[in-house]
PDB file of C-alpha atoms in Angstrom:
ATOM      1  CA  LEU A  15     -28.410   8.313 -78.073  1.00  0.00           C
ATOM      2  CA  ARG A  16     -30.950   7.051 -80.618  1.00  0.00           C
ATOM      3  CA  LEU A  17     -30.509   4.191 -82.960  1.00  0.00           C
ATOM      4  CA  ALA A  18     -32.140   4.416 -86.337  1.00  0.00           C
ATOM      5  CA  ARG A  19     -34.925   1.864 -86.712  1.00  0.00           C
ATOM      6  CA  GLU A  20     -36.078   0.466 -89.969  1.00  0.00           C
ATOM      7  CA  GLU A  21     -39.648   1.261 -90.717  1.00  0.00           C
ATOM      8  CA  ALA A  22     -41.802  -1.798 -91.267  1.00  0.00           C
ATOM      9  CA  ALA A  23     -42.293  -2.082 -94.986  1.00  0.00           C
ATOM     10  CA  LEU A  24     -45.801  -2.315 -96.289  1.00  0.00           C
ATOM     11  CA  GLU A  25     -46.678  -5.512 -98.045  1.00  0.00           C
ATOM     12  CA  GLU A  26     -46.127  -4.998-101.735  1.00  0.00           C
ATOM     13  CA  SER A  27     -47.669  -8.154-103.072  1.00  0.00           C
ATOM     14  CA  GLU A  28     -51.269  -8.385-104.033  1.00  0.00           C
ATOM     15  CA  PRO A  29     -52.913 -11.778-103.635  1.00  0.00           C
ATOM     16  CA  PHE A  30     -54.154 -13.607-106.700  1.00  0.00           C
ATOM     17  CA  THR A  31     -56.062 -16.181-104.642  1.00  0.00           C
ATOM     18  CA  LEU A  32     -57.887 -16.338-101.325  1.00  0.00           C
ATOM     19  CA  ASP A  33     -56.683 -18.303 -98.335  1.00  0.00           C
ATOM     20  CA  ARG A  34     -58.944 -21.011 -96.894  1.00  0.00           C
ATOM     21  CA  LEU A  35     -60.402 -18.845 -94.142  1.00  0.00           C
ATOM     22  CA  GLU A  36     -61.328 -16.103 -96.615  1.00  0.00           C
ATOM     23  CA  GLN A  37     -62.859 -18.716 -98.938  1.00  0.00           C
ATOM     24  CA  PHE A  38     -64.879 -20.126 -96.025  1.00  0.00           C
ATOM     25  CA  ALA A  39     -66.237 -16.705 -95.013  1.00  0.00           C
ATOM     26  CA  LEU A  40     -67.060 -15.567 -98.552  1.00  0.00           C
ATOM     27  CA  ARG A  41     -68.690 -18.902 -99.411  1.00  0.00           C
ATOM     28  CA  ARG A  42     -70.875 -18.596 -96.293  1.00  0.00           C
ATOM     29  CA  GLU A  43     -71.934 -15.068 -97.269  1.00  0.00           C
ATOM     30  CA  THR A  44     -72.741 -16.244-100.784  1.00  0.00           C
ATOM     31  CA  ILE A  45     -74.815 -19.174 -99.466  1.00  0.00           C
ATOM     32  CA  ASP A  46     -76.712 -16.815 -97.151  1.00  0.00           C
ATOM     33  CA  SER A  47     -77.380 -14.535-100.095  1.00  0.00           C
ATOM     34  CA  LEU A  48     -78.684 -17.431-102.212  1.00  0.00           C
ATOM     35  CA  LEU A  49     -80.876 -18.723 -99.370  1.00  0.00           C
ATOM     36  CA  HIS A  50     -82.439 -15.267 -99.053  1.00  0.00           C
ATOM     37  CA  GLY A  51     -83.330 -15.293-102.741  1.00  0.00           C
ATOM     38  CA  ARG A  52     -80.613 -12.927-103.939  1.00  0.00           C
ATOM     39  CA  PRO A  53     -78.546 -14.079-106.896  1.00  0.00           C
ATOM     40  CA  ALA A  54     -74.826 -14.414-106.264  1.00  0.00           C
ATOM     41  CA  GLU A  55     -74.118 -11.880-109.026  1.00  0.00           C
ATOM     42  CA  GLN A  56     -75.656  -9.157-106.833  1.00  0.00           C
ATOM     43  CA  LEU A  57     -73.094  -9.890-104.142  1.00  0.00           C
ATOM     44  CA  PHE A  58     -70.064  -9.576-106.414  1.00  0.00           C
ATOM     45  CA  PRO A  59     -69.908  -5.727-106.709  1.00  0.00           C
ATOM     46  CA  ALA A  60     -70.092  -5.286-102.933  1.00  0.00           C
ATOM     47  CA  LEU A  61     -67.375  -7.862-102.287  1.00  0.00           C
ATOM     48  CA  ALA A  62     -65.139  -6.415-104.992  1.00  0.00           C
ATOM     49  CA  ALA A  63     -65.566  -2.918-103.517  1.00  0.00           C
ATOM     50  CA  THR A  64     -64.486  -4.066-100.043  1.00  0.00           C
ATOM     51  CA  GLY A  65     -61.207  -5.406-101.376  1.00  0.00           C
ATOM     52  CA  ARG A  66     -61.865  -8.908-100.056  1.00  0.00           C
ATOM     53  CA  LEU A  67     -61.488 -10.420-103.521  1.00  0.00           C
ATOM     54  CA  PRO A  68     -58.227 -10.551-105.511  1.00  0.00           C
ATOM     55  CA  GLN A  69     -57.498  -7.805-108.024  1.00  0.00           C
ATOM     56  CA  PRO A  70     -59.085  -7.957-111.505  1.00  0.00           C
ATOM     57  CA  PRO A  71     -59.274 -10.144-113.554  1.00  0.00           C
ATOM     58  CA  PHE A  72     -58.726 -12.737-110.810  1.00  0.00           C
ATOM     59  CA  ASP A  73     -61.652 -11.367-108.776  1.00  0.00           C
ATOM     60  CA  ARG A  74     -64.278 -12.621-111.244  1.00  0.00           C
ATOM     61  CA  LEU A  75     -62.618 -16.016-111.601  1.00  0.00           C
ATOM     62  CA  THR A  76     -62.356 -16.471-107.837  1.00  0.00           C
ATOM     63  CA  PHE A  77     -65.915 -15.334-107.222  1.00  0.00           C
ATOM     64  CA  SER A  78     -67.239 -17.552-110.005  1.00  0.00           C
ATOM     65  CA  ASP A  79     -65.695 -20.616-108.304  1.00  0.00           C
ATOM     66  CA  LEU A  80     -67.031 -19.529-104.904  1.00  0.00           C
ATOM     67  CA  ALA A  81     -70.525 -18.957-106.304  1.00  0.00           C
ATOM     68  CA  ALA A  82     -70.566 -22.425-107.897  1.00  0.00           C
ATOM     69  CA  ASP A  83     -69.530 -24.041-104.597  1.00  0.00           C
ATOM     70  CA  ALA A  84     -72.131 -22.002-102.735  1.00  0.00           C
ATOM     71  CA  ALA A  85     -74.877 -22.970-105.182  1.00  0.00           C
ATOM     72  CA  ALA A  86     -74.048 -26.672-104.682  1.00  0.00           C
ATOM     73  CA  LEU A  87     -74.785 -26.301-100.949  1.00  0.00           C
ATOM     74  CA  ALA A  88     -77.630 -23.795-101.199  1.00  0.00           C
ATOM     75  CA  GLU A  89     -79.704 -25.935-103.561  1.00  0.00           C
ATOM     76  CA  PRO A  90     -80.356 -28.831-101.128  1.00  0.00           C
ATOM     77  CA  LEU A  91     -80.639 -26.387 -98.225  1.00  0.00           C
ATOM     78  CA  HIS A  92     -83.612 -24.592 -99.836  1.00  0.00           C
ATOM     79  CA  GLU A  93     -85.842 -27.629 -99.435  1.00  0.00           C
ATOM     80  CA  LEU A  94     -84.484 -28.604 -96.012  1.00  0.00           C
ATOM     81  CA  LEU A  95     -84.960 -25.120 -94.583  1.00  0.00           C
ATOM     82  CA  ALA A  96     -88.566 -24.863 -95.762  1.00  0.00           C
ATOM     83  CA  GLU A  97     -91.140 -23.938 -93.147  1.00  0.00           C
ATOM     84  CA  PRO A  98     -88.850 -22.563 -90.431  1.00  0.00           C
ATOM     85  CA  ARG A  99     -90.013 -22.963 -86.842  1.00  0.00           C
ATOM     86  CA  VAL A 100     -89.520 -20.744 -83.836  1.00  0.00           C
ATOM     87  CA  PRO A 101     -86.735 -21.814 -81.465  1.00  0.00           C
ATOM     88  CA  VAL A 102     -87.803 -24.195 -78.697  1.00  0.00           C
ATOM     89  CA  ALA A 103     -86.908 -23.463 -75.077  1.00  0.00           C
ATOM     90  CA  VAL A 104     -84.817 -26.068 -73.269  1.00  0.00           C
ATOM     91  CA  ASP A 105     -85.154 -26.455 -69.502  1.00  0.00           C
ATOM     92  CA  LEU A 106     -84.254 -30.015 -68.538  1.00  0.00           C
ATOM     93  CA  ALA A 107     -83.406 -31.487 -65.137  1.00  0.00           C
ATOM     94  CA  LEU A 108     -81.127 -34.453 -65.797  1.00  0.00           C
ATOM     95  CA  GLY A 109     -79.967 -35.838 -62.458  1.00  0.00           C
ATOM     96  CA  PRO A 110     -77.571 -33.278 -60.961  1.00  0.00           C
ATOM     97  CA  TRP A 111     -77.584 -31.307 -64.214  1.00  0.00           C
ATOM     98  CA  GLN A 112     -79.850 -28.474 -65.305  1.00  0.00           C
ATOM     99  CA  LEU A 113     -79.698 -27.984 -69.055  1.00  0.00           C
ATOM    100  CA  THR A 114     -81.129 -24.638 -70.202  1.00  0.00           C
ATOM    101  CA  GLY A 115     -81.113 -22.694 -73.425  1.00  0.00           C
ATOM    102  CA  GLN A 116     -82.930 -22.930 -76.717  1.00  0.00           C
ATOM    103  CA  LEU A 117     -82.858 -25.065 -79.823  1.00  0.00           C
ATOM    104  CA  SER A 118     -82.695 -23.050 -83.002  1.00  0.00           C
ATOM    105  CA  ASP A 119     -82.303 -23.973 -86.686  1.00  0.00           C
ATOM    106  CA  LEU A 120     -85.613 -25.829 -86.595  1.00  0.00           C
ATOM    107  CA  CYS A 121     -87.822 -26.373 -89.621  1.00  0.00           C
ATOM    108  CA  ARG A 122     -90.259 -28.893 -91.048  1.00  0.00           C
ATOM    109  CA  ALA A 123     -87.440 -31.405 -91.624  1.00  0.00           C
ATOM    110  CA  GLY A 124     -86.247 -31.238 -87.999  1.00  0.00           C
ATOM    111  CA  ARG A 125     -83.053 -29.456 -87.010  1.00  0.00           C
ATOM    112  CA  VAL A 126     -80.873 -28.420 -89.943  1.00  0.00           C
ATOM    113  CA  VAL A 127     -77.379 -26.956 -89.618  1.00  0.00           C
ATOM    114  CA  TRP A 128     -74.742 -26.376 -92.247  1.00  0.00           C
ATOM    115  CA  ARG A 129     -71.150 -25.348 -92.669  1.00  0.00           C
ATOM    116  CA  SER A 130     -69.591 -23.847 -95.781  1.00  0.00           C
ATOM    117  CA  GLY A 131     -66.362 -25.760 -95.184  1.00  0.00           C
ATOM    118  CA  ALA A 132     -65.213 -29.195 -94.087  1.00  0.00           C
ATOM    119  CA  ARG A 133     -66.911 -31.071 -91.269  1.00  0.00           C
ATOM    120  CA  LYS A 134     -65.381 -30.649 -87.815  1.00  0.00           C
ATOM    121  CA  ALA A 135     -65.525 -33.194 -84.982  1.00  0.00           C
ATOM    122  CA  ALA A 136     -66.756 -30.536 -82.539  1.00  0.00           C
ATOM    123  CA  ASP A 137     -69.697 -29.823 -84.876  1.00  0.00           C
ATOM    124  CA  LEU A 138     -70.714 -33.490 -84.760  1.00  0.00           C
ATOM    125  CA  VAL A 139     -70.514 -33.638 -80.966  1.00  0.00           C
ATOM    126  CA  GLU A 140     -72.689 -30.523 -80.750  1.00  0.00           C
ATOM    127  CA  LEU A 141     -75.087 -32.012 -83.311  1.00  0.00           C
ATOM    128  CA  TRP A 142     -75.460 -35.196 -81.226  1.00  0.00           C
ATOM    129  CA  VAL A 143     -75.996 -33.375 -77.908  1.00  0.00           C
ATOM    130  CA  LEU A 144     -78.583 -31.022 -79.419  1.00  0.00           C
ATOM    131  CA  HIS A 145     -80.215 -33.930 -81.262  1.00  0.00           C
ATOM    132  CA  LEU A 146     -80.772 -35.693 -77.938  1.00  0.00           C
ATOM    133  CA  ALA A 147     -82.167 -32.478 -76.431  1.00  0.00           C
ATOM    134  CA  LEU A 148     -84.439 -32.124 -79.475  1.00  0.00           C
ATOM    135  CA  HIS A 149     -86.040 -35.458 -78.630  1.00  0.00           C
ATOM    136  CA  LEU A 150     -86.738 -34.353 -75.069  1.00  0.00           C
ATOM    137  CA  VAL A 151     -88.254 -30.909 -75.714  1.00  0.00           C
ATOM    138  CA  SER A 152     -89.589 -30.684 -79.264  1.00  0.00           C
ATOM    139  CA  PRO A 153     -93.289 -30.400 -80.046  1.00  0.00           C
ATOM    140  CA  PRO A 154     -94.907 -33.576 -81.392  1.00  0.00           C
ATOM    141  CA  ASP A 155     -95.366 -32.143 -84.911  1.00  0.00           C
ATOM    142  CA  LEU A 156     -91.605 -31.575 -85.359  1.00  0.00           C
ATOM    143  CA  GLU A 157     -89.648 -34.358 -87.028  1.00  0.00           C
ATOM    144  CA  ARG A 158     -87.003 -35.837 -84.740  1.00  0.00           C
ATOM    145  CA  ARG A 159     -84.176 -35.656 -87.204  1.00  0.00           C
ATOM    146  CA  SER A 160     -81.012 -33.581 -87.260  1.00  0.00           C
ATOM    147  CA  THR A 161     -79.253 -32.882 -90.541  1.00  0.00           C
ATOM    148  CA  TYR A 162     -75.755 -31.497 -90.963  1.00  0.00           C
ATOM    149  CA  LEU A 163     -74.613 -30.416 -94.412  1.00  0.00           C
ATOM    150  CA  ASN A 164     -71.055 -29.433 -95.292  1.00  0.00           C
ATOM    151  CA  ARG A 165     -68.524 -29.634 -98.131  1.00  0.00           C
ATOM    152  CA  ASP A 166     -66.301 -32.661 -98.591  1.00  0.00           C
ATOM    153  CA  ARG A 167     -62.649 -32.331 -99.650  1.00  0.00           C
ATOM    154  CA  ASN A 168     -63.666 -32.088-103.292  1.00  0.00           C
ATOM    155  CA  GLY A 169     -66.266 -29.389-102.654  1.00  0.00           C
ATOM    156  CA  ALA A 170     -69.312 -31.648-103.052  1.00  0.00           C
ATOM    157  CA  PRO A 171     -72.161 -31.551-100.514  1.00  0.00           C
ATOM    158  CA  GLN A 172     -71.740 -34.064 -97.700  1.00  0.00           C
ATOM    159  CA  TRP A 173     -74.647 -35.131 -95.478  1.00  0.00           C
ATOM    160  CA  PHE A 174     -74.748 -36.357 -91.914  1.00  0.00           C
ATOM    161  CA  VAL A 175     -78.253 -37.273 -90.692  1.00  0.00           C
ATOM    162  CA  LEU A 176     -79.331 -38.387 -87.205  1.00  0.00           C
ATOM    163  CA  GLY A 177     -82.684 -40.144 -86.933  1.00  0.00           C
ATOM    164  CA  PRO A 178     -85.007 -40.984 -84.051  1.00  0.00           C
ATOM    165  CA  VAL A 179     -83.483 -42.141 -80.756  1.00  0.00           C
ATOM    166  CA  ALA A 180     -85.518 -44.530 -78.602  1.00  0.00           C
ATOM    167  CA  ASP A 181     -84.392 -43.316 -75.158  1.00  0.00           C
ATOM    168  CA  PRO A 182     -82.347 -40.081 -75.362  1.00  0.00           C
ATOM    169  CA  GLU A 183     -82.329 -39.087 -71.678  1.00  0.00           C
ATOM    170  CA  PRO A 184     -79.810 -41.693 -70.391  1.00  0.00           C
ATOM    171  CA  LEU A 185     -77.548 -40.965 -73.360  1.00  0.00           C
ATOM    172  CA  LEU A 186     -77.579 -37.244 -72.593  1.00  0.00           C
ATOM    173  CA  ARG A 187     -76.913 -37.920 -68.898  1.00  0.00           C
ATOM    174  CA  ASP A 188     -73.913 -40.093 -69.815  1.00  0.00           C
ATOM    175  CA  LEU A 189     -72.509 -37.293 -71.980  1.00  0.00           C
ATOM    176  CA  LEU A 190     -72.965 -34.768 -69.174  1.00  0.00           C
ATOM    177  CA  GLU A 191     -71.282 -37.125 -66.701  1.00  0.00           C
ATOM    178  CA  GLY A 192     -68.361 -37.563 -69.087  1.00  0.00           C
ATOM    179  CA  PHE A 193     -68.145 -33.782 -69.383  1.00  0.00           C
ATOM    180  CA  ARG A 194     -68.038 -33.452 -65.570  1.00  0.00           C
ATOM    181  CA  GLN A 195     -65.302 -36.075 -65.323  1.00  0.00           C
ATOM    182  CA  GLY A 196     -63.326 -34.311 -68.046  1.00  0.00           C
ATOM    183  CA  LEU A 197     -63.412 -31.111 -66.000  1.00  0.00           C
ATOM    184  CA  THR A 198     -61.834 -32.864 -63.002  1.00  0.00           C
ATOM    185  CA  ARG A 199     -59.220 -35.108 -64.634  1.00  0.00           C
ATOM    186  CA  PRO A 200     -57.871 -36.103 -68.048  1.00  0.00           C
ATOM    187  CA  LEU A 201     -59.986 -38.752 -69.743  1.00  0.00           C
ATOM    188  CA  PRO A 202     -58.444 -41.588 -71.745  1.00  0.00           C
ATOM    189  CA  PHE A 203     -59.366 -41.796 -75.397  1.00  0.00           C
TER     190      PHE A 203
END
């Protein structure tokens, strides 16, 4: 005995706009393109061909808005990302902790990271931890500043800058201790 099953119908609607995740990804690609010296207009045919943009004529309108948002972030990033530096190795003994890895995103202005969308709390925690590590391992000619650039709710560039820290090692140890405690029991907040 077999029961007839309905075949899953294919989606028949074609989107006229992009959802937030698609906007985020396409804006990031457009910013990368601008930072590498390629005009946004060169990216449009490739994106349209992949089907990631809405159908014409909405594709041009959508991409035009994305390109304007991307240009607003790429412009200040050009100067900040000048004179890139090689990543710095991290190998720190901090009490019972051994912190290893590398610091990337380094340039003349210090450490510069960006996000093509809204700022996230986890990004700021990571920025602070890596900022403290930057103070402990960076060469003397590197500015001890960390800059985070993202879009605010209205699409305008939003800055978050961390400056010099007098004594970063105890602060980093306290964060690592809090992390250890959080692994063993819930922490109040």
